[in-house]
C-alpha cells in the first residue's frame, strides 16, 4: 500500500547534460536578469572568469572568495561586491562552498541564483543554508534560499579529483539514506534516491578506474541531483546532526566527515525503520545497508575513521553532549549511551556488525 504523503512540488528549473555551461547566459536572460556576479572559490577563479567572459554584457564581475562553511565575514564582502557591481543575480560555479555563498547573498539581497555544481555534495537543490559566525555553525531553511536554476554540466566534473569524487558522492548518499526514512518522505524523493543508489554503486568504481569516464561521470552527476533533491524536500535526522556538530564544533572536513559517519549512522537507525533502507542494501550488496556502505566506502578508498580526520578520543564525550543538547526527530530514540557508542564506532572505523 502506498503511504499517505504530501508532495511539496519542485521549484527549481534543471538543465542537465554535456556542455550545458554554454546555456548559462540564456538561463540568466530567461530569468529576466541582466547583471550576474559570478562566484567561485579561489581554486576555480579561472573557470569563473571564463564564464563571466561568456556572459559578456550580462556579467557584473567575479567574486572568487568562496570558502568552506560560508563564514559571514566572506558573505559581507561578497554582498558589498554584489552591490558595488549593481548585480541583479548570482551565478555560482563550484561545489557546496560556492553554492553556499550564492545562497547567503540571495537571502540577504533577493538575488536570483543560477548554480553550476561541480561536485556531488548536493547543496544546489535545497532551501538549506549553513553559515558560520564566531566559530559557531548554524543552519536555516527558507524558500528564498533555494536556487531558481541549476545547470548540471557533466564536463565540469571530469576534473574532480578522485578523493573528492568519492567523499562528495558519500555525502550525497547520506542525503538519500536519511531521505529513505524521513517522516515527510514522498514517492518522488524515494524514486530519485533509489535510482541514485544504483547509479552511484556502478559509477564510483568506474570513476576510480578512470576519472575521465564520461558515462560514469554522467551517472554520478545524475545521482547527485537525485540525492540533492531529496535533501531539499524532506527532513534529515541523526546523521546530518552529527556531521554538523563535527564540522561546526570540531572543524572536521565536511565531505570526509559525512563519509566516515555514514555506515555508523545507518547502522544506528536501520533496525528501527523496517525495510526503508532496502534500496541501499540492494544497491551495495551486503546483508545490511550499513555493512554495504562500509564495504563500498572501503573499496573506494574513502576515509573510515574519525581518528584519521583529526578527532581525538577526548572529543567524543563533548560531541555526544552537543549532539543531544537540542531534541530533534530520529527514527530510533536517541540516548546518550548509544550516540556515544556510535561516535566510538566511527572513531575506530570497524565495519558495523
Ligand atoms: P567545496 O565546494 O568546498 O569544494 C572543495 C574544493 O574542490 C574547492 O577548492 C573547489 O574549488 C574544488 N572543486 C570543486 N569542484 C571541482 C572540480 N570539478 N574540479 C576540481 N576542483 C573542484 O566542497 P563540497 O564538498 O562540494 O562542499 C562542501 C560545502 O557544502 C560545505 O560547506 C557544506 O556545508 C556545504 N553543503 C551544503 C548543503 C546544503 O544544502 N546547504 C548540502 C551539502 C553541502
mmCIF file of C-alpha atoms and ligand atoms in Angstrom:
data_model
loop_
_atom_site.group_PDB
_atom_site.id
_atom_site.type_symbol
_atom_site.label_atom_id
_atom_site.label_comp_id
_atom_site.label_asym_id
_atom_site.label_seq_id
_atom_site.Cartn_x
_atom_site.Cartn_y
_atom_site.Cartn_z
ATOM 1 C CA UNK A 1 0.000 0.000 0.000
ATOM 2 C CA UNK A 2 1.282 3.477 -0.821
ATOM 3 C CA UNK A 3 1.885 5.519 2.334
ATOM 4 C CA UNK A 4 -0.060 8.747 2.616
ATOM 5 C CA UNK A 5 2.183 11.645 1.576
ATOM 6 C CA UNK A 6 2.388 15.353 0.832
ATOM 7 C CA UNK A 7 4.458 16.315 -2.219
ATOM 8 C CA UNK A 8 5.556 19.958 -1.995
ATOM 9 C CA UNK A 9 6.425 20.255 -5.717
ATOM 10 C CA UNK A 10 9.801 21.030 -7.280
ATOM 11 C CA UNK A 11 10.573 24.730 -7.554
ATOM 12 C CA UNK A 12 13.961 24.648 -9.286
ATOM 13 C CA UNK A 13 14.468 24.532 -13.059
ATOM 14 C CA UNK A 14 17.114 21.946 -14.018
ATOM 15 C CA UNK A 15 19.255 21.766 -17.157
ATOM 16 C CA UNK A 16 21.343 18.582 -17.364
ATOM 17 C CA UNK A 17 23.822 17.390 -19.984
ATOM 18 C CA UNK A 18 27.282 17.738 -21.512
ATOM 19 C CA UNK A 19 28.429 21.231 -22.486
ATOM 20 C CA UNK A 20 25.428 22.872 -20.797
ATOM 21 C CA UNK A 21 27.682 25.595 -19.351
ATOM 22 C CA UNK A 22 27.124 27.341 -22.698
ATOM 23 C CA UNK A 23 23.447 27.666 -21.748
ATOM 24 C CA UNK A 24 24.098 29.769 -18.638
ATOM 25 C CA UNK A 25 23.774 33.154 -20.428
ATOM 26 C CA UNK A 26 20.434 32.024 -21.854
ATOM 27 C CA UNK A 27 19.261 30.917 -18.402
ATOM 28 C CA UNK A 28 20.215 34.295 -16.896
ATOM 29 C CA UNK A 29 18.280 36.042 -19.673
ATOM 30 C CA UNK A 30 15.327 33.694 -19.121
ATOM 31 C CA UNK A 31 15.154 34.866 -15.503
ATOM 32 C CA UNK A 32 14.901 38.441 -16.819
ATOM 33 C CA UNK A 33 18.264 39.298 -15.254
ATOM 34 C CA UNK A 34 20.929 41.460 -16.854
ATOM 35 C CA UNK A 35 23.933 41.584 -14.476
ATOM 36 C CA UNK A 36 25.303 38.379 -12.975
ATOM 37 C CA UNK A 37 28.008 38.298 -10.307
ATOM 38 C CA UNK A 38 29.905 35.057 -10.922
ATOM 39 C CA UNK A 39 31.018 33.263 -7.729
ATOM 40 C CA UNK A 40 33.721 30.653 -7.158
ATOM 41 C CA UNK A 41 36.429 29.534 -4.761
ATOM 42 C CA UNK A 42 39.943 30.909 -5.334
ATOM 43 C CA UNK A 43 40.827 27.487 -6.833
ATOM 44 C CA UNK A 44 38.134 27.815 -9.531
ATOM 45 C CA UNK A 45 38.651 31.514 -10.312
ATOM 46 C CA UNK A 46 39.808 30.838 -13.881
ATOM 47 C CA UNK A 47 36.580 28.925 -14.537
ATOM 48 C CA UNK A 48 34.559 31.827 -13.087
ATOM 49 C CA UNK A 49 36.438 34.369 -15.237
ATOM 50 C CA UNK A 50 35.805 32.288 -18.349
ATOM 51 C CA UNK A 51 32.119 32.094 -17.522
ATOM 52 C CA UNK A 52 31.996 35.859 -16.968
ATOM 53 C CA UNK A 53 33.581 36.208 -20.409
ATOM 54 C CA UNK A 54 30.872 34.021 -21.909
ATOM 55 C CA UNK A 55 28.192 36.073 -20.154
ATOM 56 C CA UNK A 56 29.589 39.190 -21.855
ATOM 57 C CA UNK A 57 27.386 42.198 -21.130
ATOM 58 C CA UNK A 58 25.362 40.101 -18.666
ATOM 59 C CA UNK A 59 28.402 39.721 -16.371
ATOM 60 C CA UNK A 60 28.697 42.164 -13.474
ATOM 61 C CA UNK A 61 32.048 40.742 -12.292
ATOM 62 C CA UNK A 62 33.647 37.840 -10.454
ATOM 63 C CA UNK A 63 33.905 37.211 -6.710
ATOM 64 C CA UNK A 64 36.283 34.298 -6.202
ATOM 65 C CA UNK A 65 36.416 34.249 -2.401
ATOM 66 C CA UNK A 66 34.067 31.359 -1.508
ATOM 67 C CA UNK A 67 35.362 29.092 1.292
ATOM 68 C CA UNK A 68 34.014 26.105 3.236
ATOM 69 C CA UNK A 69 31.149 26.598 5.773
ATOM 70 C CA UNK A 70 30.092 30.065 4.480
ATOM 71 C CA UNK A 71 31.678 32.405 7.061
ATOM 72 C CA UNK A 72 29.559 35.548 7.479
ATOM 73 C CA UNK A 73 32.632 37.812 7.008
ATOM 74 C CA UNK A 74 33.146 36.435 3.496
ATOM 75 C CA UNK A 75 29.448 36.867 2.766
ATOM 76 C CA UNK A 76 29.618 40.507 3.903
ATOM 77 C CA UNK A 77 32.425 41.169 1.408
ATOM 78 C CA UNK A 78 30.555 39.370 -1.347
ATOM 79 C CA UNK A 79 27.344 41.332 -0.674
ATOM 80 C CA UNK A 80 29.410 44.525 -0.903
ATOM 81 C CA UNK A 81 30.835 43.380 -4.248
ATOM 82 C CA UNK A 82 27.306 42.474 -5.413
ATOM 83 C CA UNK A 83 26.004 45.958 -4.568
ATOM 84 C CA UNK A 84 29.062 47.777 -5.950
ATOM 85 C CA UNK A 85 28.692 45.938 -9.269
ATOM 86 C CA UNK A 86 24.940 46.713 -9.406
ATOM 87 C CA UNK A 87 24.358 42.996 -9.927
ATOM 88 C CA UNK A 88 20.844 41.530 -10.064
ATOM 89 C CA UNK A 89 21.657 37.804 -9.801
ATOM 90 C CA UNK A 90 24.479 35.407 -8.980
ATOM 91 C CA UNK A 91 25.932 32.518 -10.950
ATOM 92 C CA UNK A 92 27.683 30.073 -8.591
ATOM 93 C CA UNK A 93 30.169 27.723 -10.251
ATOM 94 C CA UNK A 94 31.694 25.121 -7.944
ATOM 95 C CA UNK A 95 30.943 22.803 -5.051
ATOM 96 C CA UNK A 96 28.822 23.251 -1.942
ATOM 97 C CA UNK A 97 31.016 26.071 -0.614
ATOM 98 C CA UNK A 98 30.356 28.280 -3.649
ATOM 99 C CA UNK A 99 26.672 27.356 -3.736
ATOM 100 C CA UNK A 100 26.509 28.277 -0.038
ATOM 101 C CA UNK A 101 27.923 31.745 -0.735
ATOM 102 C CA UNK A 102 25.363 32.279 -3.515
ATOM 103 C CA UNK A 103 22.552 31.281 -1.149
ATOM 104 C CA UNK A 104 23.885 33.616 1.559
ATOM 105 C CA UNK A 105 23.891 36.524 -0.922
ATOM 106 C CA UNK A 106 20.397 35.584 -2.165
ATOM 107 C CA UNK A 107 18.809 35.519 1.288
ATOM 108 C CA UNK A 108 20.284 38.950 2.060
ATOM 109 C CA UNK A 109 19.592 40.686 -1.259
ATOM 110 C CA UNK A 110 16.825 38.738 -3.019
ATOM 111 C CA UNK A 111 19.252 37.845 -5.839
ATOM 112 C CA UNK A 112 18.190 35.080 -8.216
ATOM 113 C CA UNK A 113 20.649 32.184 -8.366
ATOM 114 C CA UNK A 114 21.891 30.073 -11.241
ATOM 115 C CA UNK A 115 24.021 27.256 -9.791
ATOM 116 C CA UNK A 116 26.524 25.220 -11.784
ATOM 117 C CA UNK A 117 27.554 22.365 -9.437
ATOM 118 C CA UNK A 118 30.967 20.781 -9.970
ATOM 119 C CA UNK A 119 30.939 18.270 -7.061
ATOM 120 C CA UNK A 120 28.342 15.770 -5.821
ATOM 121 C CA UNK A 121 27.784 17.428 -2.396
ATOM 122 C CA UNK A 122 24.168 18.228 -3.232
ATOM 123 C CA UNK A 123 23.547 21.757 -1.959
ATOM 124 C CA UNK A 124 22.095 23.108 -5.216
ATOM 125 C CA UNK A 125 18.515 21.757 -4.992
ATOM 126 C CA UNK A 126 17.988 22.711 -1.340
ATOM 127 C CA UNK A 127 16.487 25.547 0.673
ATOM 128 C CA UNK A 128 19.148 24.965 3.356
ATOM 129 C CA UNK A 129 21.950 27.367 4.259
ATOM 130 C CA UNK A 130 24.642 26.632 6.826
ATOM 131 C CA UNK A 131 26.723 29.621 7.936
ATOM 132 C CA UNK A 132 29.499 30.176 10.470
ATOM 133 C CA UNK A 133 29.825 33.198 12.736
ATOM 134 C CA UNK A 134 32.401 33.407 15.548
ATOM 135 C CA UNK A 135 33.260 29.740 15.093
ATOM 136 C CA UNK A 136 29.623 28.560 15.504
ATOM 137 C CA UNK A 137 27.772 26.946 12.603
ATOM 138 C CA UNK A 138 24.020 27.448 12.299
ATOM 139 C CA UNK A 139 21.633 26.163 9.664
ATOM 140 C CA UNK A 140 18.333 27.515 8.428
ATOM 141 C CA UNK A 141 15.723 26.648 5.803
ATOM 142 C CA UNK A 142 13.904 29.319 3.801
ATOM 143 C CA UNK A 143 12.211 29.345 0.409
ATOM 144 C CA UNK A 144 14.360 32.383 -0.515
ATOM 145 C CA UNK A 145 17.495 30.239 -0.219
ATOM 146 C CA UNK A 146 16.516 27.723 -2.898
ATOM 147 C CA UNK A 147 18.225 28.409 -6.267
ATOM 148 C CA UNK A 148 16.000 29.277 -9.230
ATOM 149 C CA UNK A 149 18.048 27.358 -11.823
ATOM 150 C CA UNK A 150 20.609 24.545 -11.667
ATOM 151 C CA UNK A 151 22.755 23.859 -14.731
ATOM 152 C CA UNK A 152 24.452 20.450 -14.459
ATOM 153 C CA UNK A 153 27.328 20.193 -16.933
ATOM 154 C CA UNK A 154 28.906 16.727 -16.766
ATOM 155 C CA UNK A 155 32.056 18.042 -18.484
ATOM 156 C CA UNK A 156 32.874 20.238 -15.460
ATOM 157 C CA UNK A 157 33.075 17.175 -13.211
ATOM 158 C CA UNK A 158 35.776 15.479 -15.305
ATOM 159 C CA UNK A 159 38.420 17.401 -13.335
ATOM 160 C CA UNK A 160 37.074 16.432 -9.906
ATOM 161 C CA UNK A 161 39.915 14.654 -8.041
ATOM 162 C CA UNK A 162 39.188 11.007 -7.167
ATOM 163 C CA UNK A 163 39.273 11.716 -3.402
ATOM 164 C CA UNK A 164 36.604 14.419 -3.594
ATOM 165 C CA UNK A 165 34.662 12.369 -6.145
ATOM 166 C CA UNK A 166 34.333 9.594 -3.565
ATOM 167 C CA UNK A 167 33.724 11.668 -0.435
ATOM 168 C CA UNK A 168 31.257 14.080 -2.039
ATOM 169 C CA UNK A 169 29.361 11.102 -3.505
ATOM 170 C CA UNK A 170 29.159 9.576 0.001
ATOM 171 C CA UNK A 171 27.956 12.985 1.218
ATOM 172 C CA UNK A 172 25.183 12.751 -1.410
ATOM 173 C CA UNK A 173 24.358 9.149 -0.450
ATOM 174 C CA UNK A 174 23.904 10.346 3.141
ATOM 175 C CA UNK A 175 21.099 12.675 1.940
ATOM 176 C CA UNK A 176 19.362 9.730 0.261
ATOM 177 C CA UNK A 177 19.923 7.463 3.287
ATOM 178 C CA UNK A 178 18.165 9.834 5.663
ATOM 179 C CA UNK A 179 15.566 10.594 3.000
ATOM 180 C CA UNK A 180 14.521 6.930 2.883
ATOM 181 C CA UNK A 181 13.301 7.053 6.483
ATOM 182 C CA UNK A 182 12.266 10.719 6.736
ATOM 183 C CA UNK A 183 8.765 11.062 8.168
ATOM 184 C CA UNK A 184 7.881 13.538 5.394
ATOM 185 C CA UNK A 185 9.295 11.417 2.538
ATOM 186 C CA UNK A 186 7.240 11.016 -0.618
ATOM 187 C CA UNK A 187 7.410 8.910 -3.797
ATOM 188 C CA UNK A 188 9.380 11.472 -5.840
ATOM 189 C CA UNK A 189 12.338 11.581 -3.469
ATOM 190 C CA UNK A 190 12.129 7.838 -2.839
ATOM 191 C CA UNK A 191 12.275 7.085 -6.566
ATOM 192 C CA UNK A 192 15.100 9.547 -7.230
ATOM 193 C CA UNK A 193 17.090 8.242 -4.269
ATOM 194 C CA UNK A 194 16.624 4.599 -5.282
ATOM 195 C CA UNK A 195 17.859 5.423 -8.768
ATOM 196 C CA UNK A 196 20.751 7.378 -7.300
ATOM 197 C CA UNK A 197 21.945 4.422 -5.203
ATOM 198 C CA UNK A 198 22.068 2.176 -8.263
ATOM 199 C CA UNK A 199 23.861 4.862 -10.306
ATOM 200 C CA UNK A 200 26.483 5.633 -7.645
ATOM 201 C CA UNK A 201 27.101 1.918 -6.965
ATOM 202 C CA UNK A 202 28.281 1.381 -10.531
ATOM 203 C CA UNK A 203 29.654 4.852 -11.364
ATOM 204 C CA UNK A 204 32.108 5.259 -8.483
ATOM 205 C CA UNK A 205 34.186 2.111 -9.149
ATOM 206 C CA UNK A 206 34.281 3.129 -12.824
ATOM 207 C CA UNK A 207 35.479 6.639 -11.889
ATOM 208 C CA UNK A 208 38.192 5.300 -9.605
ATOM 209 C CA UNK A 209 39.439 3.257 -12.554
ATOM 210 C CA UNK A 210 39.118 6.206 -14.937
ATOM 211 C CA UNK A 211 38.166 9.650 -13.539
ATOM 212 C CA UNK A 212 37.515 10.909 -17.092
ATOM 213 C CA UNK A 213 34.902 8.225 -17.897
ATOM 214 C CA UNK A 214 32.161 10.464 -19.345
ATOM 215 C CA UNK A 215 29.356 7.931 -18.968
ATOM 216 C CA UNK A 216 30.184 7.235 -15.336
ATOM 217 C CA UNK A 217 30.530 11.000 -14.674
ATOM 218 C CA UNK A 218 27.086 11.483 -16.178
ATOM 219 C CA UNK A 219 25.563 8.740 -13.990
ATOM 220 C CA UNK A 220 27.245 10.122 -10.878
ATOM 221 C CA UNK A 221 26.028 13.683 -11.518
ATOM 222 C CA UNK A 222 22.515 12.384 -12.201
ATOM 223 C CA UNK A 223 22.706 10.515 -8.871
ATOM 224 C CA UNK A 224 23.886 13.676 -7.127
ATOM 225 C CA UNK A 225 20.855 15.527 -8.499
ATOM 226 C CA UNK A 226 18.538 12.865 -7.041
ATOM 227 C CA UNK A 227 20.213 12.991 -3.626
ATOM 228 C CA UNK A 228 20.223 16.800 -3.590
ATOM 229 C CA UNK A 229 16.532 16.882 -4.499
ATOM 230 C CA UNK A 230 15.848 14.516 -1.604
ATOM 231 C CA UNK A 231 17.834 16.677 0.818
ATOM 232 C CA UNK A 232 15.918 19.728 -0.367
ATOM 233 C CA UNK A 233 12.451 18.253 0.059
ATOM 234 C CA UNK A 234 12.434 16.157 3.263
ATOM 235 C CA UNK A 235 13.699 16.434 6.844
ATOM 236 C CA UNK A 236 17.067 14.996 7.876
ATOM 237 C CA UNK A 237 17.885 13.379 11.247
ATOM 238 C CA UNK A 238 20.801 11.994 13.310
ATOM 239 C CA UNK A 239 23.353 11.613 10.512
ATOM 240 C CA UNK A 240 23.153 15.247 9.404
ATOM 241 C CA UNK A 241 23.035 16.437 13.016
ATOM 242 C CA UNK A 242 26.285 14.626 13.858
ATOM 243 C CA UNK A 243 28.016 15.785 10.667
ATOM 244 C CA UNK A 244 27.012 19.351 11.545
ATOM 245 C CA UNK A 245 28.368 19.010 15.097
ATOM 246 C CA UNK A 246 31.688 17.501 13.992
ATOM 247 C CA UNK A 247 32.159 20.097 11.235
ATOM 248 C CA UNK A 248 30.908 23.105 13.198
ATOM 249 C CA UNK A 249 32.357 22.453 16.669
ATOM 250 C CA UNK A 250 35.447 20.360 15.895
ATOM 251 C CA UNK A 251 36.455 21.758 12.483
ATOM 252 C CA UNK A 252 36.375 18.375 10.737
ATOM 253 C CA UNK A 253 36.298 18.465 6.907
ATOM 254 C CA UNK A 254 32.753 18.306 5.519
ATOM 255 C CA UNK A 255 32.664 15.580 2.866
ATOM 256 C CA UNK A 256 35.108 13.261 4.677
ATOM 257 C CA UNK A 257 33.111 13.522 7.903
ATOM 258 C CA UNK A 258 29.904 12.511 6.099
ATOM 259 C CA UNK A 259 31.794 9.619 4.516
ATOM 260 C CA UNK A 260 33.108 8.277 7.826
ATOM 261 C CA UNK A 261 29.836 8.682 9.738
ATOM 262 C CA UNK A 262 27.556 7.197 7.077
ATOM 263 C CA UNK A 263 27.865 3.427 7.799
ATOM 264 C CA UNK A 264 27.548 4.048 11.544
ATOM 265 C CA UNK A 265 24.534 6.385 11.456
ATOM 266 C CA UNK A 266 22.925 3.925 9.020
ATOM 267 C CA UNK A 267 23.673 1.125 11.500
ATOM 268 C CA UNK A 268 22.080 3.161 14.306
ATOM 269 C CA UNK A 269 18.755 3.650 12.548
ATOM 270 C CA UNK A 270 18.494 0.575 10.316
ATOM 271 C CA UNK A 271 16.887 -1.676 12.988
ATOM 272 C CA UNK A 272 14.189 0.954 13.606
ATOM 273 C CA UNK A 273 12.962 1.634 10.051
ATOM 274 C CA UNK A 274 11.587 -1.684 8.792
ATOM 275 C CA UNK A 275 12.733 -2.177 5.221
ATOM 276 C CA UNK A 276 13.100 1.541 4.428
ATOM 277 C CA UNK A 277 16.839 1.162 3.747
ATOM 278 C CA UNK A 278 16.457 -1.878 1.481
ATOM 279 C CA UNK A 279 17.306 0.164 -1.658
ATOM 280 C CA UNK A 280 20.748 0.791 -0.123
ATOM 281 C CA UNK A 281 21.178 -2.828 0.999
ATOM 282 C CA UNK A 282 20.273 -4.000 -2.507
ATOM 283 C CA UNK A 283 22.481 -1.459 -4.332
ATOM 284 C CA UNK A 284 25.580 -2.119 -2.217
ATOM 285 C CA UNK A 285 25.103 -5.872 -1.905
ATOM 286 C CA UNK A 286 25.656 -6.866 1.735
ATOM 287 C CA UNK A 287 23.433 -8.293 4.471
ATOM 288 C CA UNK A 288 22.620 -4.801 5.757
ATOM 289 C CA UNK A 289 22.633 -1.267 4.355
ATOM 290 C CA UNK A 290 25.215 -0.275 6.995
ATOM 291 C CA UNK A 291 27.641 -3.061 6.070
ATOM 292 C CA UNK A 292 27.053 -2.398 2.367
ATOM 293 C CA UNK A 293 28.008 1.265 2.763
ATOM 294 C CA UNK A 294 31.090 0.453 4.868
ATOM 295 C CA UNK A 295 32.401 -2.080 2.323
ATOM 296 C CA UNK A 296 31.607 0.261 -0.559
ATOM 297 C CA UNK A 297 33.386 3.193 1.133
ATOM 298 C CA UNK A 298 36.399 0.985 1.883
ATOM 299 C CA UNK A 299 36.570 -0.327 -1.677
ATOM 300 C CA UNK A 300 36.507 3.287 -2.940
ATOM 301 C CA UNK A 301 39.398 4.276 -0.677
ATOM 302 C CA UNK A 302 37.280 6.632 1.453
ATOM 303 C CA UNK A 303 38.439 7.552 4.959
ATOM 304 C CA UNK A 304 36.869 5.172 7.507
ATOM 305 C CA UNK A 305 37.921 6.552 10.900
ATOM 306 C CA UNK A 306 37.203 9.835 12.665
ATOM 307 C CA UNK A 307 40.607 9.256 14.242
ATOM 308 C CA UNK A 308 42.133 9.950 10.805
ATOM 309 C CA UNK A 309 40.250 13.249 10.404
ATOM 310 C CA UNK A 310 41.764 14.920 13.459
ATOM 311 C CA UNK A 311 39.237 13.864 16.116
ATOM 312 C CA UNK A 312 40.756 12.825 19.464
ATOM 313 C CA UNK A 313 39.326 10.293 21.975
ATOM 314 C CA UNK A 314 38.680 13.092 24.456
ATOM 315 C CA UNK A 315 36.445 14.901 21.877
ATOM 316 C CA UNK A 316 33.908 12.073 21.757
ATOM 317 C CA UNK A 317 32.093 12.818 25.036
ATOM 318 C CA UNK A 318 31.737 16.506 24.192
ATOM 319 C CA UNK A 319 30.497 15.664 20.670
ATOM 320 C CA UNK A 320 27.804 13.366 22.117
ATOM 321 C CA UNK A 321 26.737 16.086 24.573
ATOM 322 C CA UNK A 322 26.475 18.755 21.856
ATOM 323 C CA UNK A 323 24.597 16.391 19.526
ATOM 324 C CA UNK A 324 21.973 15.740 22.213
ATOM 325 C CA UNK A 325 21.674 19.292 23.519
ATOM 326 C CA UNK A 326 18.596 20.140 21.415
ATOM 327 C CA UNK A 327 15.962 17.471 20.722
ATOM 328 C CA UNK A 328 15.113 16.540 17.117
ATOM 329 C CA UNK A 329 13.226 13.766 15.382
ATOM 330 C CA UNK A 330 15.042 10.488 14.662
ATOM 331 C CA UNK A 331 13.559 7.066 13.846
ATOM 332 C CA UNK A 332 15.374 5.308 16.711
ATOM 333 C CA UNK A 333 15.198 7.075 20.075
ATOM 334 C CA UNK A 334 18.381 8.956 20.893
ATOM 335 C CA UNK A 335 20.157 8.072 24.117
ATOM 336 C CA UNK A 336 23.473 9.481 25.313
ATOM 337 C CA UNK A 337 24.938 5.988 25.654
ATOM 338 C CA UNK A 338 24.009 4.858 22.127
ATOM 339 C CA UNK A 339 25.122 8.086 20.439
ATOM 340 C CA UNK A 340 28.421 7.963 22.330
ATOM 341 C CA UNK A 341 28.876 4.343 21.152
ATOM 342 C CA UNK A 342 28.088 5.376 17.551
ATOM 343 C CA UNK A 343 30.796 8.046 17.748
ATOM 344 C CA UNK A 344 33.226 5.487 19.191
ATOM 345 C CA UNK A 345 32.431 3.113 16.306
ATOM 346 C CA UNK A 346 33.028 5.902 13.776
ATOM 347 C CA UNK A 347 36.226 6.848 15.601
ATOM 348 C CA UNK A 348 37.507 3.263 15.347
ATOM 349 C CA UNK A 349 36.177 2.703 11.813
ATOM 350 C CA UNK A 350 35.311 -1.005 12.034
ATOM 351 C CA UNK A 351 32.583 -2.476 9.835
ATOM 352 C CA UNK A 352 29.188 -2.271 11.623
ATOM 353 C CA UNK A 353 28.301 -5.740 12.919
HETATM 354 P P1 LIG B 1 33.805 22.550 -1.815
HETATM 355 O O1 LIG B 1 32.753 23.298 -2.505
HETATM 356 O O2 LIG B 1 34.398 23.155 -0.579
HETATM 357 O O3 LIG B 1 34.953 22.196 -2.858
HETATM 358 C C1 LIG B 1 36.176 21.638 -2.395
HETATM 359 C C2 LIG B 1 37.319 22.071 -3.314
HETATM 360 O O4 LIG B 1 37.207 21.408 -4.578
HETATM 361 C C3 LIG B 1 37.308 23.570 -3.610
HETATM 362 O O5 LIG B 1 38.624 24.034 -3.646
HETATM 363 C C4 LIG B 1 36.684 23.627 -5.004
HETATM 364 O O6 LIG B 1 37.065 24.777 -5.723
HETATM 365 C C5 LIG B 1 37.248 22.360 -5.641
HETATM 366 N N1 LIG B 1 36.438 21.827 -6.731
HETATM 367 C C6 LIG B 1 35.099 21.782 -6.825
HETATM 368 N N2 LIG B 1 34.729 21.196 -7.968
HETATM 369 C C7 LIG B 1 35.850 20.858 -8.633
HETATM 370 C C8 LIG B 1 36.116 20.227 -9.877
HETATM 371 N N3 LIG B 1 35.118 19.771 -10.651
HETATM 372 N N4 LIG B 1 37.398 20.053 -10.260
HETATM 373 C C9 LIG B 1 38.421 20.457 -9.449
HETATM 374 N N5 LIG B 1 38.225 21.048 -8.251
HETATM 375 C C10 LIG B 1 36.966 21.254 -7.849
HETATM 376 O O7 LIG B 1 33.322 21.071 -1.380
HETATM 377 P P2 LIG B 1 31.906 20.368 -1.386
HETATM 378 O O8 LIG B 1 32.109 19.083 -0.690
HETATM 379 O O9 LIG B 1 31.268 20.406 -2.712
HETATM 380 O O10 LIG B 1 31.006 21.328 -0.466
HETATM 381 C C11 LIG B 1 31.128 21.364 0.927
HETATM 382 C C12 LIG B 1 30.297 22.520 1.473
HETATM 383 O O11 LIG B 1 28.961 22.400 1.006
HETATM 384 C C13 LIG B 1 30.207 22.555 2.984
HETATM 385 O O12 LIG B 1 30.415 23.886 3.436
HETATM 386 C C14 LIG B 1 28.787 22.115 3.288
HETATM 387 O O13 LIG B 1 28.277 22.657 4.480
HETATM 388 C C15 LIG B 1 28.043 22.583 2.068
HETATM 389 N N6 LIG B 1 26.816 21.809 1.758
HETATM 390 C C16 LIG B 1 25.626 22.440 1.928
HETATM 391 C C17 LIG B 1 24.450 21.777 1.643
HETATM 392 C C18 LIG B 1 23.129 22.499 1.785
HETATM 393 O O14 LIG B 1 22.095 22.014 1.348
HETATM 394 N N7 LIG B 1 23.126 23.672 2.385
HETATM 395 C C19 LIG B 1 24.471 20.448 1.175
HETATM 396 C C20 LIG B 1 25.704 19.834 1.007
HETATM 397 C C21 LIG B 1 26.892 20.527 1.305
#
